[in-house]
XYZ file of C-alpha atoms in Angstrom:
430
model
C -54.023 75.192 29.789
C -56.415 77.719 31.573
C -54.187 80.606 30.752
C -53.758 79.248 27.042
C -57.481 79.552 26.631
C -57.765 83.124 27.956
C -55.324 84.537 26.080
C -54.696 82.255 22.668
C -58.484 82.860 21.593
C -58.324 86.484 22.909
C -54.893 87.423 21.476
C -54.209 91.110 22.284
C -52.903 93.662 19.330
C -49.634 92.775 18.030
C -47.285 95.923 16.605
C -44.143 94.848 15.599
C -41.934 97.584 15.705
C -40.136 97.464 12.019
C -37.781 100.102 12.616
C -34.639 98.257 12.599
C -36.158 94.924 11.843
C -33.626 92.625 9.766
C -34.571 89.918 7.446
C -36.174 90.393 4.156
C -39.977 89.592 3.692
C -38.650 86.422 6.392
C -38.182 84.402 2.904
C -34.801 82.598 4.300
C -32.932 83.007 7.674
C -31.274 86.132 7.546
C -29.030 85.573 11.022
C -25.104 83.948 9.926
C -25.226 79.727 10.376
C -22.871 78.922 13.234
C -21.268 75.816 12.396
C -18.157 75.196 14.399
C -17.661 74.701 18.039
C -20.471 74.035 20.711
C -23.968 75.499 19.697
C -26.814 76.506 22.150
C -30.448 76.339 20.229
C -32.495 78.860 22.135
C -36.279 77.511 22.201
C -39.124 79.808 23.345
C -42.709 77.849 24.379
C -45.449 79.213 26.153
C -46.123 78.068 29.658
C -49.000 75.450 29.836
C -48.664 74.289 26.273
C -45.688 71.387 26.602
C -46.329 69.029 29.426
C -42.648 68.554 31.550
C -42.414 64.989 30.758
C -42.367 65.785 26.619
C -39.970 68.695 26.671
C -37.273 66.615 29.097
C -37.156 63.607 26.293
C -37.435 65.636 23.737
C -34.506 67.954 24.594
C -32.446 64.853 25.905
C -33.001 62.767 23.001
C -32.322 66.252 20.691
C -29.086 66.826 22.590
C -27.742 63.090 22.198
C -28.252 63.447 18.345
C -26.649 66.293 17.336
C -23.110 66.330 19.227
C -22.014 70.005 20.748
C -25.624 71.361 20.685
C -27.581 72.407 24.219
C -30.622 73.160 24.170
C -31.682 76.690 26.367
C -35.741 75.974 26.764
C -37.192 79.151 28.130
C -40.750 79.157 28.874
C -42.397 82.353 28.884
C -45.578 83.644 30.536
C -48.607 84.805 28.402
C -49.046 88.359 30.198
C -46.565 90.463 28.356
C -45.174 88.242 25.851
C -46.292 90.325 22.926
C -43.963 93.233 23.841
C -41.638 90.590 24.419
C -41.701 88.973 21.268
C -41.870 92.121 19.549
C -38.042 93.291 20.852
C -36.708 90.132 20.350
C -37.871 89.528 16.759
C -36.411 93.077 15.780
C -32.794 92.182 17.661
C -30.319 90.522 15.515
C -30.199 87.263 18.464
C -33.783 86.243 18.622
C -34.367 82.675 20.387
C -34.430 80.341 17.630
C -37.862 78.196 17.689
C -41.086 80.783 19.223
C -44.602 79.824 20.026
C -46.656 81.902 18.768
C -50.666 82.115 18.993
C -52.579 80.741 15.912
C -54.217 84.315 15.538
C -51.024 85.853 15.982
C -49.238 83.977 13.252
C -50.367 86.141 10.356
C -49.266 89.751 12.008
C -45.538 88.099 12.699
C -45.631 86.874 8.934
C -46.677 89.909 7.086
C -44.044 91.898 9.085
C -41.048 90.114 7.566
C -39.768 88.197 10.655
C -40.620 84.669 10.367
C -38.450 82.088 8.128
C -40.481 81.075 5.003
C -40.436 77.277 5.652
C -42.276 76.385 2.321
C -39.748 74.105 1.504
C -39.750 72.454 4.946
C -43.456 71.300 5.044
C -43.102 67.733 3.823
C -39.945 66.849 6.171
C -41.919 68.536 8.944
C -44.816 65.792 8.845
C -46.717 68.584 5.984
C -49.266 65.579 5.323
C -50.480 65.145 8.829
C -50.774 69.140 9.450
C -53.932 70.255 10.946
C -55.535 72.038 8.024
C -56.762 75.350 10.279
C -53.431 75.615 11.591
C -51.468 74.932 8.219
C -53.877 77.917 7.092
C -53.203 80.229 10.066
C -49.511 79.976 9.715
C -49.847 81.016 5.686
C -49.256 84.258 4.020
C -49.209 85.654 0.500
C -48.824 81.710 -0.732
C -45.845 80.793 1.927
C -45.623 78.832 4.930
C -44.460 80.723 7.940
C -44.896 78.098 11.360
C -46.304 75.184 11.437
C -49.009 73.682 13.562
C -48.261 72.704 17.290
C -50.975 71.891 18.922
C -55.325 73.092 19.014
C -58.303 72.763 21.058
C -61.666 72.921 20.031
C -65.010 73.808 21.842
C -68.025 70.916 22.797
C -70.715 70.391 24.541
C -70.392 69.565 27.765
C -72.821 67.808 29.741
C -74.542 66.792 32.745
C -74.969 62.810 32.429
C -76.608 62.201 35.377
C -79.870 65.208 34.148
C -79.803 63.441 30.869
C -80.709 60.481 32.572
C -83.145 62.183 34.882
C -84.532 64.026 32.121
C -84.875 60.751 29.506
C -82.584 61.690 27.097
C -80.932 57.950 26.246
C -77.908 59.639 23.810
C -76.867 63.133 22.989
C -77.890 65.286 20.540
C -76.715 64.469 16.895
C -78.613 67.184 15.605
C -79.766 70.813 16.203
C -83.438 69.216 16.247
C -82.413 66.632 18.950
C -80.846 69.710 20.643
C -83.351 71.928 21.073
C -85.955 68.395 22.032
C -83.486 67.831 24.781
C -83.440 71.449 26.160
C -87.115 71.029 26.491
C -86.830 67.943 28.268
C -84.361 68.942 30.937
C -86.734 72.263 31.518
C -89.672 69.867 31.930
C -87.817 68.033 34.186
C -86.048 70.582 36.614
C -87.979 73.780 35.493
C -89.489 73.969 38.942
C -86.216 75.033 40.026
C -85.574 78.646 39.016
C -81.887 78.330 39.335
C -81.789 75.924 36.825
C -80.658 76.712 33.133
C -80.798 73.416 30.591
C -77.484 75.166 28.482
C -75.716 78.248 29.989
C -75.028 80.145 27.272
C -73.842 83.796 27.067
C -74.856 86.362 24.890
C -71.150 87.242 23.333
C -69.719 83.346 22.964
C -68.721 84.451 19.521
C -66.598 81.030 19.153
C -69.943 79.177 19.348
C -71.724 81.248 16.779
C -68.690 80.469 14.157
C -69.637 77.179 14.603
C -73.553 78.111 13.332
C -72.583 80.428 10.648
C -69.548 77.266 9.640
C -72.809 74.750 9.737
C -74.832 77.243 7.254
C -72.285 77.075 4.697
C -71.030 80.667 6.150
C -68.131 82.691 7.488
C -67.365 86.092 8.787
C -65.077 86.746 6.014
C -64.350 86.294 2.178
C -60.238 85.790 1.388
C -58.894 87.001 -2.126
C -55.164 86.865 -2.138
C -54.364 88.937 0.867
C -56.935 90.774 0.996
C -59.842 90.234 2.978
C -63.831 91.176 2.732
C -66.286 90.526 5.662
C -69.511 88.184 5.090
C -71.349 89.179 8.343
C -73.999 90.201 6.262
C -74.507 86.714 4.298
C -77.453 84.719 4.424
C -75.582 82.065 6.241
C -74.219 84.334 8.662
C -77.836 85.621 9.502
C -78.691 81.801 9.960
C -76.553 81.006 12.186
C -77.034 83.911 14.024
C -80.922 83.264 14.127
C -79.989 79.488 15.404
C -77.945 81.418 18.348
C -81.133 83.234 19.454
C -82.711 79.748 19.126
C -80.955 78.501 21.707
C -80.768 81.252 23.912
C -84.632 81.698 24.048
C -85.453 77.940 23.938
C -82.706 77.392 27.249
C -84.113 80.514 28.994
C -80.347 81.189 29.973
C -79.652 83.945 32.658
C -76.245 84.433 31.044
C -75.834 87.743 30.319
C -76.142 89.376 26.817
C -74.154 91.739 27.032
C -70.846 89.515 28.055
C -68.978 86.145 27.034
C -67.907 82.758 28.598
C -65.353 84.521 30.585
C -67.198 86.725 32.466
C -68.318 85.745 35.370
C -66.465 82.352 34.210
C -68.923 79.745 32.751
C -67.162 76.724 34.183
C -67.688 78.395 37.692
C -71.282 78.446 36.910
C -71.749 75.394 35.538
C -69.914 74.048 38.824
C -72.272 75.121 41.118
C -74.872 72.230 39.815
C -77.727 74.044 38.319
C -76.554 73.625 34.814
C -76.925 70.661 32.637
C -75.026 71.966 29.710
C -72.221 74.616 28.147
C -70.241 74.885 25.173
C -67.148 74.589 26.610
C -63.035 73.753 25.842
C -62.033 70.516 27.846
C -60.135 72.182 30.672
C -62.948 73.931 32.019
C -64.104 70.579 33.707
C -61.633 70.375 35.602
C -61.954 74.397 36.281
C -65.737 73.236 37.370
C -64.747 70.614 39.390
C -62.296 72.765 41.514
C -65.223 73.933 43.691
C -67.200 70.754 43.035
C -65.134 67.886 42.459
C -68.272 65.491 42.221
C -69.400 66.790 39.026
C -66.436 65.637 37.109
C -67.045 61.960 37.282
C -70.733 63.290 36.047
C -69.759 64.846 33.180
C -70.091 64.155 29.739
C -69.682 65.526 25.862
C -70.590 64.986 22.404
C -69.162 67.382 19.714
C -71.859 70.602 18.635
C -74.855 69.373 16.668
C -75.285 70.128 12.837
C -78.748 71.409 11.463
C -77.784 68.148 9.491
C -78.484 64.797 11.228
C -76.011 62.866 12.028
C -73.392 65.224 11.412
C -70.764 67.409 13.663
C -70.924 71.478 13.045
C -67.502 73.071 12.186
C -65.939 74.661 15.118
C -63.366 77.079 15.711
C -59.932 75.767 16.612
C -57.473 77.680 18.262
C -54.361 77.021 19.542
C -50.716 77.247 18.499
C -47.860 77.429 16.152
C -44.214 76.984 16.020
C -41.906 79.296 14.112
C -38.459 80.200 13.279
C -37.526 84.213 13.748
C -35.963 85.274 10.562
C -32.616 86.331 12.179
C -32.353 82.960 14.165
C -28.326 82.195 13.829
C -29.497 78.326 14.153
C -31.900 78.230 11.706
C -30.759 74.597 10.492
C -30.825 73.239 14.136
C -34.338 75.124 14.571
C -35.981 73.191 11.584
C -34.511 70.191 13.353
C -36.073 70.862 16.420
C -39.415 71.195 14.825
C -38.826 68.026 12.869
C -38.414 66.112 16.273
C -41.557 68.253 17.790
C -43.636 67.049 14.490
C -42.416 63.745 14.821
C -45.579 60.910 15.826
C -43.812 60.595 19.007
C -44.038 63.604 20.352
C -47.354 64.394 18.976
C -48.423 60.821 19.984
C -47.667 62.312 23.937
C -49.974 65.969 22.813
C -52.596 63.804 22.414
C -52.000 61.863 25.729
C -52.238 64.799 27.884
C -55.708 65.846 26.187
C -54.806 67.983 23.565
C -55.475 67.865 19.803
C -51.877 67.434 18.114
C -50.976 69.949 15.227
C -49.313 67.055 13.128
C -51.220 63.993 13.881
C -53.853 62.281 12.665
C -54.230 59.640 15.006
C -56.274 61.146 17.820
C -56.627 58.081 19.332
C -55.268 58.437 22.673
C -58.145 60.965 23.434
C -60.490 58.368 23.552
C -60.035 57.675 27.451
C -61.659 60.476 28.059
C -65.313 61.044 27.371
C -64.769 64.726 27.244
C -61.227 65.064 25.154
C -63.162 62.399 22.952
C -65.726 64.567 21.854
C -63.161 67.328 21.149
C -61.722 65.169 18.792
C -64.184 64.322 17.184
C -65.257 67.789 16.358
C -62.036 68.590 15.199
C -62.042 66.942 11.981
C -64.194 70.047 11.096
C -61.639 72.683 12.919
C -61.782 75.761 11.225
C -59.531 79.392 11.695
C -60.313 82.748 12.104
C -59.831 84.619 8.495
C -56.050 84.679 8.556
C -55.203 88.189 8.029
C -52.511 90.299 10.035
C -55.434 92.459 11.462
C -57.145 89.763 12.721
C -55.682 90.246 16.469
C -56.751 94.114 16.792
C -60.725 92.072 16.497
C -60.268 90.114 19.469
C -58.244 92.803 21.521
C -60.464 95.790 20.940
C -64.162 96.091 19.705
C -65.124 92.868 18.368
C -67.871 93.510 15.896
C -69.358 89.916 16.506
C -70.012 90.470 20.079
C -71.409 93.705 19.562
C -73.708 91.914 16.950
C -74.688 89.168 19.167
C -75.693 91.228 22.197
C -77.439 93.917 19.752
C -79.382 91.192 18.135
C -80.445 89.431 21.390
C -81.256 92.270 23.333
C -83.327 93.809 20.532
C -81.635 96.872 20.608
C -81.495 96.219 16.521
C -83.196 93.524 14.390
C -81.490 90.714 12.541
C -80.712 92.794 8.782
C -79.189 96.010 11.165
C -77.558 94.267 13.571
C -75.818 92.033 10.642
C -75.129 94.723 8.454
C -74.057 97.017 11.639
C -71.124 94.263 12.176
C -70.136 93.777 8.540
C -69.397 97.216 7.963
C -66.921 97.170 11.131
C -65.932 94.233 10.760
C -64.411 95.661 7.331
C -63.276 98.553 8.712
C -61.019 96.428 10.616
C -59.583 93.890 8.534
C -60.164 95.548 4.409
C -57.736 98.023 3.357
């Protein structure tokens, strides 16, 4: 789950080589049905994302209901797969279901070689679809994967310094927040190590969550096209609350850098910090170098500027597809049928992630921290879903440009803003 973090919220620039490319606009399975005579189904997931246990039953209990048919699982590692991907889509015997990124849905879709499954969405569990990864797997009104499974971002706590610091119950607003920062500095501000929230200047996937709470977003959709909103008064808002935090938490995160680098959950594991905004798995990453802190760990989902209420976050994560020249397109939507199925999803949620086509998060509860995650999921939100969406998060990212220009004061809130929307459209307008 570590490596799906890294590289499903930073997806790298996907060019699909179209020279060549069958299929037309993906709007059926172009590949010939086989029909007669054993059949191999050819299923491509990404390694970390199924847990052992679910892919054995699943495959067993797919093989024992459709007589003849083996399934070939292949899972594939995240370094490399988009030039991967990108020679097997354009080959006339692709593998038949793919994993693909949410962010990297929309590039795959717009280039013609993805299987429109419009039809498919209500005997593929449609009604219990997550609705940011329904949207992320949409283009030009079709459907072109479906939701497999999402994670979302909390805050993560230290329990124990709550108690310390006499905070009785987390934060249900930005106001309680910010009161609870200044308690934990009054508390262990002697120590000049410590750092009430560790947060880095270029988390960008915590300010969608501000800019989301304003009433915001980074961009405006009209049909396909796409216009950025960096420049909104929301966006400035929630950029403003960013700086909030920042200067009320005295963080010594660096400005100029994200959660990544040096790793948050390292820092965070060294005891000095009583909070981050943080996926689940990074616990665990914490607790690999300190494996006392996990059983002091808590979470509650990020604070609106509303009381009582959850912010929107960000959810990434991934979807399942059907390569437009897949020769076993009719066993493929089977597959995903099964996949969709509450079982299956039932055991997503059982090993701590949010399932793409369930509503019964239930089995999260156990734990504190994946209980907090879904929680704040019921507000899950995409990235504007627009092919050029990955070359953002591979290259310059306007966003974190914006963020460490704004905090640094190298430019002032209107410039900084304004700076970033005009890139940011540069990048994803026509």
């Amino acid at each position: 789950m570590k490596r799906w973090t890294k590289v499903m919220v930073g997806v790298a620039t996907i060019a699909l080589a179209t020279a060549g490319c069958a299929g037309s606009g993906g709007n059926e399975s172009s590949g010939e049905q086989q029909s007669d005579g054993p059949r191999t189904l050819t299923v491509w997931l990404m390694n970390g994302s199924a847990p052992e246990t679910l892919t054995d039953s699943l495959h067993k209990e797919f093989e024992q209901s459709h007589d003849g048919v083996t399934v070939k699982y292949e899972v594939q590692e995240w370094n490399g797969i988009q030039d991967k991907l990108t020679t097997a889509l354009a080959s006339q015997d692709p593998p038949d279901v793919i994993e693909l990124g949410n962010t990297q849905a929309p590039s795959f879709a717009d280039e013609g070689v993805l299987t429109d499954l419009s039809r498919d969405v209500d005997s593929l569990s449609g009604d219990q679809w997550l609705d940011s990864l329904k949207a992320s797997g949409e283009w030009d009104g079709k459907q072109y994967s479906t939701p497999f499974y999402a994670a979302n971002r909390m805050v993560v706590y230290r329990t124990d310094m709550f108690q310390q610091a006499g905070i009785t119950a987390p934060p249900t607003s930005r106001e309680e927040w910010l009161t609870a920062i200044g308690k934990l500095k009054t508390k262990f501000g002697a120590d000049k190590q410590f750092q009430p929230l560790y947060l880095p200047g270029q988390n960008w996937y915590a300010l969608l969550s501000f800019i989301y709470d304003e009433g915001g977003d980074i961009a405006r959709q009209t049909g396909v096209e796409f216009t950025a909103t960096l420049d909104s008064p929301e966006a400035k808002a929630g950029l403003e609350f960013y700086k909030e935090l920042v200067d009320a938490s005295g963080t010594t995160a660096p400005k100029d850098n994200d959660e990544q680098n040096p790793e948050q959950a390292g820092i965070y594991g060294q005891g000095k910090v009583a909070m981050m905004i943080a996926l689940p798995w990074e616990v665990d990453t914490a607790a690999a170098d300190n494996a006392d802190i996990k059983a002091k760990t808590g979470a509650f989902p990020i604070p609106s500027k509303n009381a009582g209420e959850t912010a929107p976050v960000f959810q990434g994560g991934s979807n399942l597809a059907i390569p437009v020249n897949s020769k076993n397109a009719d066993l493929a939507k089977e597959y995903l049928k099964l996949m969709l199925s509450s079982k299956y999803q039932a055991q997503f949620a059982e090993a701590g992630m949010v399932p793409g086509a369930s509503t019964d998060l239930s089995a999260l509860d156990a734990n504190p921290v994946s209980k907090a995650m879904a929680e704040a999921s019921k507000k899950g939100k995409s990235v504007p879903a627009t092919p050029k969406w990955a070359t953002i998060e591979a290259g310059q990212n306007p966003l974190k440009d914006m963020l460490t220009a704004y905090l640094t004061g190298a430019k002032d809130l209107d410039t900084a803003t304004a700076d970033a929307n005009k890139a940011l459209d540069a990048a994803i307008g026509d």
